[in-house]
PDB file of C-alpha atoms in Angstrom:
ATOM      1  CA  GLY A   1     -36.200  18.962  13.218  1.00 37.00           C
ATOM      2  CA  GLU A   2     -35.657  22.338  13.900  1.00 41.00           C
ATOM      3  CA  SER A   3     -38.639  24.623  13.797  1.00 50.00           C
ATOM      4  CA  VAL A   4     -39.354  28.156  15.116  1.00 59.00           C
ATOM      5  CA  GLY A   5     -43.126  28.782  15.266  1.00 53.00           C
ATOM      6  CA  LEU A   6     -45.318  31.428  16.515  1.00 45.00           C
ATOM      7  CA  HIS A   7     -48.516  31.189  18.855  1.00 47.00           C
ATOM      8  CA  LEU A   8     -50.571  34.082  17.086  1.00 49.00           C
ATOM      9  CA  PRO A   9     -50.473  34.692  13.630  1.00 84.00           C
ATOM     10  CA  THR A  10     -52.126  38.221  14.010  1.00 90.00           C
ATOM     11  CA  LEU A  11     -52.477  40.559  17.049  1.00 93.00           C
ATOM     12  CA  SER A  12     -54.171  43.978  17.266  1.00 95.00           C
ATOM     13  CA  VAL A  13     -53.415  46.221  19.784  1.00 96.00           C
ATOM     14  CA  GLN A  14     -54.583  49.711  20.828  1.00 97.00           C
ATOM     15  CA  GLU A  15     -52.199  52.642  20.197  1.00 97.00           C
ATOM     16  CA  GLY A  16     -50.481  53.382  23.538  1.00 97.00           C
ATOM     17  CA  ASP A  17     -51.098  49.735  24.832  1.00 97.00           C
ATOM     18  CA  ASN A  18     -48.254  47.321  25.304  1.00 97.00           C
ATOM     19  CA  SER A  19     -48.026  44.092  23.099  1.00 97.00           C
ATOM     20  CA  ILE A  20     -46.560  40.656  23.606  1.00 96.00           C
ATOM     21  CA  ILE A  21     -45.426  38.481  20.785  1.00 95.00           C
ATOM     22  CA  ASN A  22     -44.801  34.938  21.448  1.00 93.00           C
ATOM     23  CA  CYS A  23     -42.328  32.382  19.777  1.00 93.00           C
ATOM     24  CA  ALA A  24     -41.619  28.794  20.402  1.00 91.00           C
ATOM     25  CA  TYR A  25     -38.416  27.145  19.273  1.00 89.00           C
ATOM     26  CA  SER A  26     -37.809  23.375  19.237  1.00 85.00           C
ATOM     27  CA  ASN A  27     -33.881  23.123  19.093  1.00 86.00           C
ATOM     28  CA  SER A  28     -32.212  22.699  22.545  1.00 85.00           C
ATOM     29  CA  ALA A  29     -28.968  23.792  20.708  1.00 85.00           C
ATOM     30  CA  SER A  30     -30.220  27.156  19.817  1.00 88.00           C
ATOM     31  CA  ASP A  31     -27.810  29.682  21.293  1.00 89.00           C
ATOM     32  CA  TYR A  32     -28.850  32.801  19.862  1.00 90.00           C
ATOM     33  CA  PHE A  33     -32.211  34.539  19.116  1.00 93.00           C
ATOM     34  CA  ILE A  34     -33.368  37.594  17.252  1.00 93.00           C
ATOM     35  CA  TRP A  35     -36.368  39.521  16.445  1.00 95.00           C
ATOM     36  CA  TYR A  36     -36.801  41.288  13.143  1.00 95.00           C
ATOM     37  CA  LYS A  37     -39.500  43.559  12.166  1.00 96.00           C
ATOM     38  CA  GLN A  38     -40.769  43.537   8.529  1.00 93.00           C
ATOM     39  CA  GLU A  39     -42.903  46.369   7.008  1.00 93.00           C
ATOM     40  CA  SER A  40     -44.734  45.832   3.810  1.00 88.00           C
ATOM     41  CA  GLY A  41     -42.384  45.660   0.743  1.00 85.00           C
ATOM     42  CA  LYS A  42     -39.280  45.900   2.764  1.00 89.00           C
ATOM     43  CA  GLY A  43     -36.734  43.570   4.341  1.00 91.00           C
ATOM     44  CA  PRO A  44     -36.551  42.563   7.713  1.00 93.00           C
ATOM     45  CA  GLN A  45     -35.081  44.839  10.041  1.00 93.00           C
ATOM     46  CA  PHE A  46     -33.254  43.944  13.419  1.00 92.00           C
ATOM     47  CA  ILE A  47     -35.001  44.981  16.441  1.00 94.00           C
ATOM     48  CA  ILE A  48     -33.427  43.049  19.340  1.00 95.00           C
ATOM     49  CA  ASP A  49     -31.238  39.902  20.061  1.00 93.00           C
ATOM     50  CA  ILE A  50     -30.597  37.742  23.045  1.00 94.00           C
ATOM     51  CA  ARG A  51     -28.068  35.022  23.649  1.00 91.00           C
ATOM     52  CA  SER A  52     -28.956  31.828  25.617  1.00 91.00           C
ATOM     53  CA  ASN A  53     -26.954  33.080  28.867  1.00 92.00           C
ATOM     54  CA  MET A  54     -29.418  35.700  29.115  1.00 95.00           C
ATOM     55  CA  ASP A  55     -32.895  35.773  30.347  1.00 96.00           C
ATOM     56  CA  LYS A  56     -33.775  39.254  29.322  1.00 97.00           C
ATOM     57  CA  ARG A  57     -32.769  42.064  27.452  1.00 97.00           C
ATOM     58  CA  GLN A  58     -34.154  45.439  26.848  1.00 96.00           C
ATOM     59  CA  GLY A  59     -33.670  47.899  24.331  1.00 94.00           C
ATOM     60  CA  GLN A  60     -36.009  51.393  23.499  1.00 92.00           C
ATOM     61  CA  ARG A  61     -39.139  50.507  24.045  1.00 96.00           C
ATOM     62  CA  VAL A  62     -38.819  46.668  23.419  1.00 97.00           C
ATOM     63  CA  THR A  63     -37.786  43.668  25.956  1.00 98.00           C
ATOM     64  CA  VAL A  64     -36.920  40.126  24.775  1.00 97.00           C
ATOM     65  CA  LEU A  65     -37.534  37.448  27.350  1.00 97.00           C
ATOM     66  CA  LEU A  66     -36.257  34.056  26.963  1.00 97.00           C
ATOM     67  CA  ASN A  67     -37.242  31.079  28.879  1.00 96.00           C
ATOM     68  CA  LYS A  68     -34.941  28.092  27.976  1.00 92.00           C
ATOM     69  CA  THR A  69     -36.850  25.658  30.206  1.00 93.00           C
ATOM     70  CA  VAL A  70     -39.770  25.810  27.895  1.00 94.00           C
ATOM     71  CA  LYS A  71     -38.089  26.954  24.689  1.00 93.00           C
ATOM     72  CA  HIS A  72     -39.787  30.356  24.529  1.00 94.00           C
ATOM     73  CA  LEU A  73     -39.203  33.601  23.555  1.00 95.00           C
ATOM     74  CA  SER A  74     -41.179  36.808  23.636  1.00 96.00           C
ATOM     75  CA  LEU A  75     -40.873  40.494  22.514  1.00 97.00           C
ATOM     76  CA  GLN A  76     -42.524  43.186  24.359  1.00 98.00           C
ATOM     77  CA  ILE A  77     -43.370  46.613  22.995  1.00 98.00           C
ATOM     78  CA  ALA A  78     -44.368  49.090  25.220  1.00 97.00           C
ATOM     79  CA  ALA A  79     -46.475  52.222  24.314  1.00 97.00           C
ATOM     80  CA  THR A  80     -47.083  51.226  20.790  1.00 97.00           C
ATOM     81  CA  GLN A  81     -47.304  53.527  18.048  1.00 96.00           C
ATOM     82  CA  PRO A  82     -48.815  53.217  14.808  1.00 96.00           C
ATOM     83  CA  GLY A  83     -45.183  52.757  13.387  1.00 96.00           C
ATOM     84  CA  ASP A  84     -45.145  49.513  15.065  1.00 97.00           C
ATOM     85  CA  SER A  85     -47.272  47.797  12.766  1.00 97.00           C
ATOM     86  CA  ALA A  86     -45.747  45.215  10.772  1.00 96.00           C
ATOM     87  CA  VAL A  87     -45.004  41.650  10.801  1.00 94.00           C
ATOM     88  CA  TYR A  88     -42.569  40.298  13.418  1.00 95.00           C
ATOM     89  CA  PHE A  89     -40.365  37.481  13.153  1.00 93.00           C
ATOM     90  CA  CYS A  90     -38.446  35.408  15.883  1.00 94.00           C
ATOM     91  CA  ALA A  91     -35.240  33.714  14.334  1.00 92.00           C
ATOM     92  CA  GLU A  92     -32.783  31.254  16.111  1.00 91.00           C
ATOM     93  CA  ASN A  93     -29.224  30.138  15.471  1.00 86.00           C
ATOM     94  CA  SER A  94     -27.224  27.262  16.606  1.00 80.00           C
ATOM     95  CA  ASN A  95     -23.844  27.350  14.793  1.00 68.00           C
ATOM     96  CA  PHE A  96     -21.823  30.067  15.803  1.00 63.00           C
ATOM     97  CA  GLY A  97     -19.641  30.890  12.703  1.00 59.00           C
ATOM     98  CA  ASN A  98     -22.420  30.089  10.360  1.00 65.00           C
ATOM     99  CA  GLU A  99     -24.924  32.448  11.125  1.00 69.00           C
ATOM    100  CA  LYS A 100     -27.671  31.074   8.848  1.00 80.00           C
ATOM    101  CA  LEU A 101     -30.886  31.922  10.831  1.00 86.00           C
ATOM    102  CA  THR A 102     -34.133  29.740  11.187  1.00 88.00           C
ATOM    103  CA  PHE A 103     -37.267  31.845  10.983  1.00 89.00           C
ATOM    104  CA  GLY A 104     -40.826  31.443  12.442  1.00 85.00           C
ATOM    105  CA  THR A 105     -43.553  32.404  10.090  1.00 80.00           C
ATOM    106  CA  GLY A 106     -44.176  35.767  11.518  1.00 89.00           C
ATOM    107  CA  THR A 107     -46.681  37.496  13.777  1.00 92.00           C
ATOM    108  CA  ARG A 108     -48.794  40.575  11.905  1.00 93.00           C
ATOM    109  CA  LEU A 109     -49.136  43.288  14.421  1.00 96.00           C
ATOM    110  CA  THR A 110     -51.722  45.956  13.919  1.00 96.00           C
ATOM    111  CA  ILE A 111     -51.793  49.140  15.850  1.00 97.00           C
ATOM    112  CA  ILE A 112     -55.356  50.631  16.313  1.00 96.00           C
ATOM    113  CA  PRO A 113     -55.075  54.452  16.521  1.00 92.00           C
TER     114      PRO A 113
ATOM    115  CA  GLY B   1     -25.281  53.653  -0.491  1.00 52.00           C
ATOM    116  CA  ALA B   2     -25.170  52.409   3.259  1.00 78.00           C
ATOM    117  CA  GLY B   3     -27.348  49.574   3.290  1.00 92.00           C
ATOM    118  CA  VAL B   4     -27.773  46.145   1.332  1.00 96.00           C
ATOM    119  CA  SER B   5     -29.199  46.675  -2.076  1.00 96.00           C
ATOM    120  CA  GLN B   6     -30.594  44.427  -4.444  1.00 97.00           C
ATOM    121  CA  SER B   7     -31.644  44.661  -8.084  1.00 97.00           C
ATOM    122  CA  PRO B   8     -34.093  44.244  -9.740  1.00 97.00           C
ATOM    123  CA  SER B   9     -37.051  44.966  -7.188  1.00 96.00           C
ATOM    124  CA  ASN B  10     -39.294  43.007  -9.503  1.00 97.00           C
ATOM    125  CA  LYS B  11     -38.929  40.356 -11.807  1.00 98.00           C
ATOM    126  CA  VAL B  12     -41.788  38.776 -13.942  1.00 98.00           C
ATOM    127  CA  THR B  13     -40.607  35.856 -16.223  1.00 98.00           C
ATOM    128  CA  GLU B  14     -41.943  32.976 -18.190  1.00 97.00           C
ATOM    129  CA  LYS B  15     -41.992  29.570 -16.944  1.00 97.00           C
ATOM    130  CA  GLY B  16     -38.671  27.737 -18.068  1.00 97.00           C
ATOM    131  CA  LYS B  17     -36.636  31.082 -18.340  1.00 98.00           C
ATOM    132  CA  ASP B  18     -33.407  31.770 -16.373  1.00 98.00           C
ATOM    133  CA  VAL B  19     -33.149  34.559 -14.010  1.00 98.00           C
ATOM    134  CA  GLU B  20     -30.388  36.417 -12.315  1.00 98.00           C
ATOM    135  CA  LEU B  21     -30.900  38.267  -9.041  1.00 98.00           C
ATOM    136  CA  ARG B  22     -28.041  40.598  -7.901  1.00 98.00           C
ATOM    137  CA  CYS B  23     -26.973  41.696  -4.040  1.00 97.00           C
ATOM    138  CA  ASP B  24     -24.727  44.259  -3.139  1.00 96.00           C
ATOM    139  CA  PRO B  25     -23.958  43.999   0.347  1.00 95.00           C
ATOM    140  CA  ILE B  26     -22.811  46.664   2.875  1.00 94.00           C
ATOM    141  CA  SER B  27     -19.030  47.742   1.986  1.00 91.00           C
ATOM    142  CA  GLY B  28     -16.723  45.694   4.160  1.00 88.00           C
ATOM    143  CA  HIS B  29     -19.218  43.166   5.141  1.00 90.00           C
ATOM    144  CA  THR B  30     -17.656  39.656   4.485  1.00 89.00           C
ATOM    145  CA  ALA B  31     -20.589  37.490   5.184  1.00 90.00           C
ATOM    146  CA  LEU B  32     -23.531  37.276   2.795  1.00 94.00           C
ATOM    147  CA  TYR B  33     -26.897  35.330   2.784  1.00 94.00           C
ATOM    148  CA  TRP B  34     -29.550  34.609   0.411  1.00 97.00           C
ATOM    149  CA  TYR B  35     -33.033  33.848   1.824  1.00 96.00           C
ATOM    150  CA  ARG B  36     -36.201  33.123   0.139  1.00 96.00           C
ATOM    151  CA  GLN B  37     -39.562  34.389   1.537  1.00 92.00           C
ATOM    152  CA  SER B  38     -42.854  32.896  -0.033  1.00 88.00           C
ATOM    153  CA  LEU B  39     -46.107  34.800   0.369  1.00 80.00           C
ATOM    154  CA  GLY B  40     -47.192  34.896   4.081  1.00 72.00           C
ATOM    155  CA  GLN B  41     -44.262  32.822   5.388  1.00 77.00           C
ATOM    156  CA  GLY B  42     -41.070  33.175   7.220  1.00 81.00           C
ATOM    157  CA  LEU B  43     -37.675  33.248   5.560  1.00 90.00           C
ATOM    158  CA  GLU B  44     -35.962  30.197   4.355  1.00 92.00           C
ATOM    159  CA  PHE B  45     -32.195  29.765   4.293  1.00 93.00           C
ATOM    160  CA  LEU B  46     -30.557  29.170   0.712  1.00 96.00           C
ATOM    161  CA  ILE B  47     -26.863  29.979   0.655  1.00 95.00           C
ATOM    162  CA  TYR B  48     -24.310  31.602   2.783  1.00 92.00           C
ATOM    163  CA  PHE B  49     -20.995  33.047   1.766  1.00 92.00           C
ATOM    164  CA  GLN B  50     -18.104  33.955   4.313  1.00 88.00           C
ATOM    165  CA  GLY B  51     -15.020  35.456   2.696  1.00 84.00           C
ATOM    166  CA  ASN B  52     -12.890  32.860   0.830  1.00 83.00           C
ATOM    167  CA  SER B  53     -14.439  30.037   2.348  1.00 86.00           C
ATOM    168  CA  ALA B  54     -16.556  27.371   0.267  1.00 88.00           C
ATOM    169  CA  PRO B  55     -20.157  28.614   0.530  1.00 91.00           C
ATOM    170  CA  ASP B  56     -22.764  26.794   2.437  1.00 90.00           C
ATOM    171  CA  LYS B  57     -25.018  25.551  -0.126  1.00 92.00           C
ATOM    172  CA  SER B  58     -27.250  23.251   2.079  1.00 91.00           C
ATOM    173  CA  GLY B  59     -30.620  25.369   1.614  1.00 93.00           C
ATOM    174  CA  LEU B  60     -30.604  25.375  -2.215  1.00 96.00           C
ATOM    175  CA  PRO B  61     -34.073  23.593  -2.898  1.00 95.00           C
ATOM    176  CA  SER B  62     -32.728  22.090  -6.311  1.00 95.00           C
ATOM    177  CA  ASP B  63     -29.842  22.192  -8.681  1.00 96.00           C
ATOM    178  CA  ARG B  64     -31.492  24.772 -10.775  1.00 98.00           C
ATOM    179  CA  PHE B  65     -30.464  27.191  -7.809  1.00 98.00           C
ATOM    180  CA  SER B  66     -26.919  28.622  -7.902  1.00 97.00           C
ATOM    181  CA  ALA B  67     -25.117  31.706  -6.428  1.00 96.00           C
ATOM    182  CA  GLU B  68     -22.006  33.326  -6.857  1.00 95.00           C
ATOM    183  CA  ARG B  69     -19.855  35.917  -5.235  1.00 94.00           C
ATOM    184  CA  THR B  70     -17.167  37.959  -6.814  1.00 84.00           C
ATOM    185  CA  GLY B  71     -14.479  39.394  -5.287  1.00 81.00           C
ATOM    186  CA  GLY B  72     -15.888  39.024  -1.871  1.00 77.00           C
ATOM    187  CA  SER B  73     -18.509  41.556  -2.713  1.00 90.00           C
ATOM    188  CA  VAL B  74     -21.419  41.511  -5.217  1.00 95.00           C
ATOM    189  CA  SER B  75     -23.222  38.252  -5.091  1.00 97.00           C
ATOM    190  CA  THR B  76     -25.550  36.698  -8.075  1.00 97.00           C
ATOM    191  CA  LEU B  77     -28.336  34.164  -7.409  1.00 98.00           C
ATOM    192  CA  THR B  78     -29.144  32.368 -10.757  1.00 98.00           C
ATOM    193  CA  ILE B  79     -32.535  30.323 -11.014  1.00 98.00           C
ATOM    194  CA  GLN B  80     -32.469  28.281 -14.243  1.00 98.00           C
ATOM    195  CA  ARG B  81     -35.398  26.786 -15.989  1.00 98.00           C
ATOM    196  CA  THR B  82     -37.568  28.771 -13.674  1.00 98.00           C
ATOM    197  CA  GLN B  83     -40.847  27.309 -12.247  1.00 97.00           C
ATOM    198  CA  GLN B  84     -43.989  28.593 -10.623  1.00 96.00           C
ATOM    199  CA  GLU B  85     -43.224  27.499  -7.449  1.00 95.00           C
ATOM    200  CA  ASP B  86     -40.177  29.579  -7.446  1.00 97.00           C
ATOM    201  CA  SER B  87     -42.336  32.660  -7.153  1.00 96.00           C
ATOM    202  CA  ALA B  88     -41.406  34.367  -3.816  1.00 96.00           C
ATOM    203  CA  VAL B  89     -39.484  37.270  -2.499  1.00 96.00           C
ATOM    204  CA  TYR B  90     -35.422  36.650  -2.593  1.00 98.00           C
ATOM    205  CA  LEU B  91     -33.781  38.419   0.249  1.00 97.00           C
ATOM    206  CA  CYS B  92     -30.005  39.155   0.860  1.00 97.00           C
ATOM    207  CA  ALA B  93     -28.311  40.149   3.911  1.00 95.00           C
ATOM    208  CA  SER B  94     -24.891  40.593   4.846  1.00 93.00           C
ATOM    209  CA  SER B  95     -23.011  40.839   8.197  1.00 89.00           C
ATOM    210  CA  ILE B  96     -19.853  42.155   9.181  1.00 85.00           C
ATOM    211  CA  ASP B  97     -17.805  38.855   9.873  1.00 71.00           C
ATOM    212  CA  ARG B  98     -18.622  35.358  10.749  1.00 62.00           C
ATOM    213  CA  ASP B  99     -18.767  36.392  14.449  1.00 64.00           C
ATOM    214  CA  SER B 100     -21.194  39.173  14.084  1.00 66.00           C
ATOM    215  CA  ARG B 101     -24.687  37.868  14.286  1.00 74.00           C
ATOM    216  CA  GLU B 102     -26.816  40.806  13.493  1.00 82.00           C
ATOM    217  CA  GLN B 103     -27.604  40.544   9.658  1.00 88.00           C
ATOM    218  CA  PHE B 104     -28.550  43.362   7.544  1.00 92.00           C
ATOM    219  CA  PHE B 105     -31.253  42.777   4.908  1.00 94.00           C
ATOM    220  CA  GLY B 106     -31.927  44.302   1.606  1.00 96.00           C
ATOM    221  CA  PRO B 107     -35.289  45.129   0.255  1.00 95.00           C
ATOM    222  CA  GLY B 108     -35.554  41.986  -1.775  1.00 96.00           C
ATOM    223  CA  THR B 109     -36.457  41.003  -5.405  1.00 97.00           C
ATOM    224  CA  ARG B 110     -40.018  39.867  -5.822  1.00 96.00           C
ATOM    225  CA  LEU B 111     -39.820  36.879  -8.633  1.00 97.00           C
ATOM    226  CA  THR B 112     -43.014  36.238 -10.252  1.00 97.00           C
ATOM    227  CA  VAL B 113     -42.929  33.163 -12.577  1.00 97.00           C
ATOM    228  CA  LEU B 114     -45.707  33.049 -14.726  1.00 96.00           C
TER     229      LEU B 114
END
């Protein structure tokens, strides 16, 4: 069945370094992917998204890479800051018009000052 | 407010009681979603409303769960005869329309069933 999984449940990174969070998905029909950041006690916050016709998309300090061949998604955060500490979820959708998302279990990113 | 709001923020109830959780989506957003997040887990889809179309209820875990959306705006998620396994954070999200894939989430309601 559909599943979205993460390789690492926790990640600690020194402040100022770059971080990479990985995600694997199993549904070949997935055509939209999104990364969310969730801070403690808050709802998920949109970070960046990518459609399946793209391999890479950049935002402010963040880059998402999509490898459809191996069904792998990654989120790169450059020059990490203490405020980047949170749980990061990848999610996918494969049914345009009903945008219910299938979420992974999340990676907890901790930035070490 | 500009964002999605949910109430209450916390709800503690006894097993067997009914609870109602409320979601106020962003004004003008026609799509509304409910998700459930168990401790340390990702989000699990529950139900989706889009305009006046019939809701997609495929994620509701049992017939004890139901949801309504009145006037295309506010939504209420009702859980009848609550069980301890219903304890979770219930998140609501909205998006501007069915063609917009970016969902904006509320802060969630933390439900604890004793």
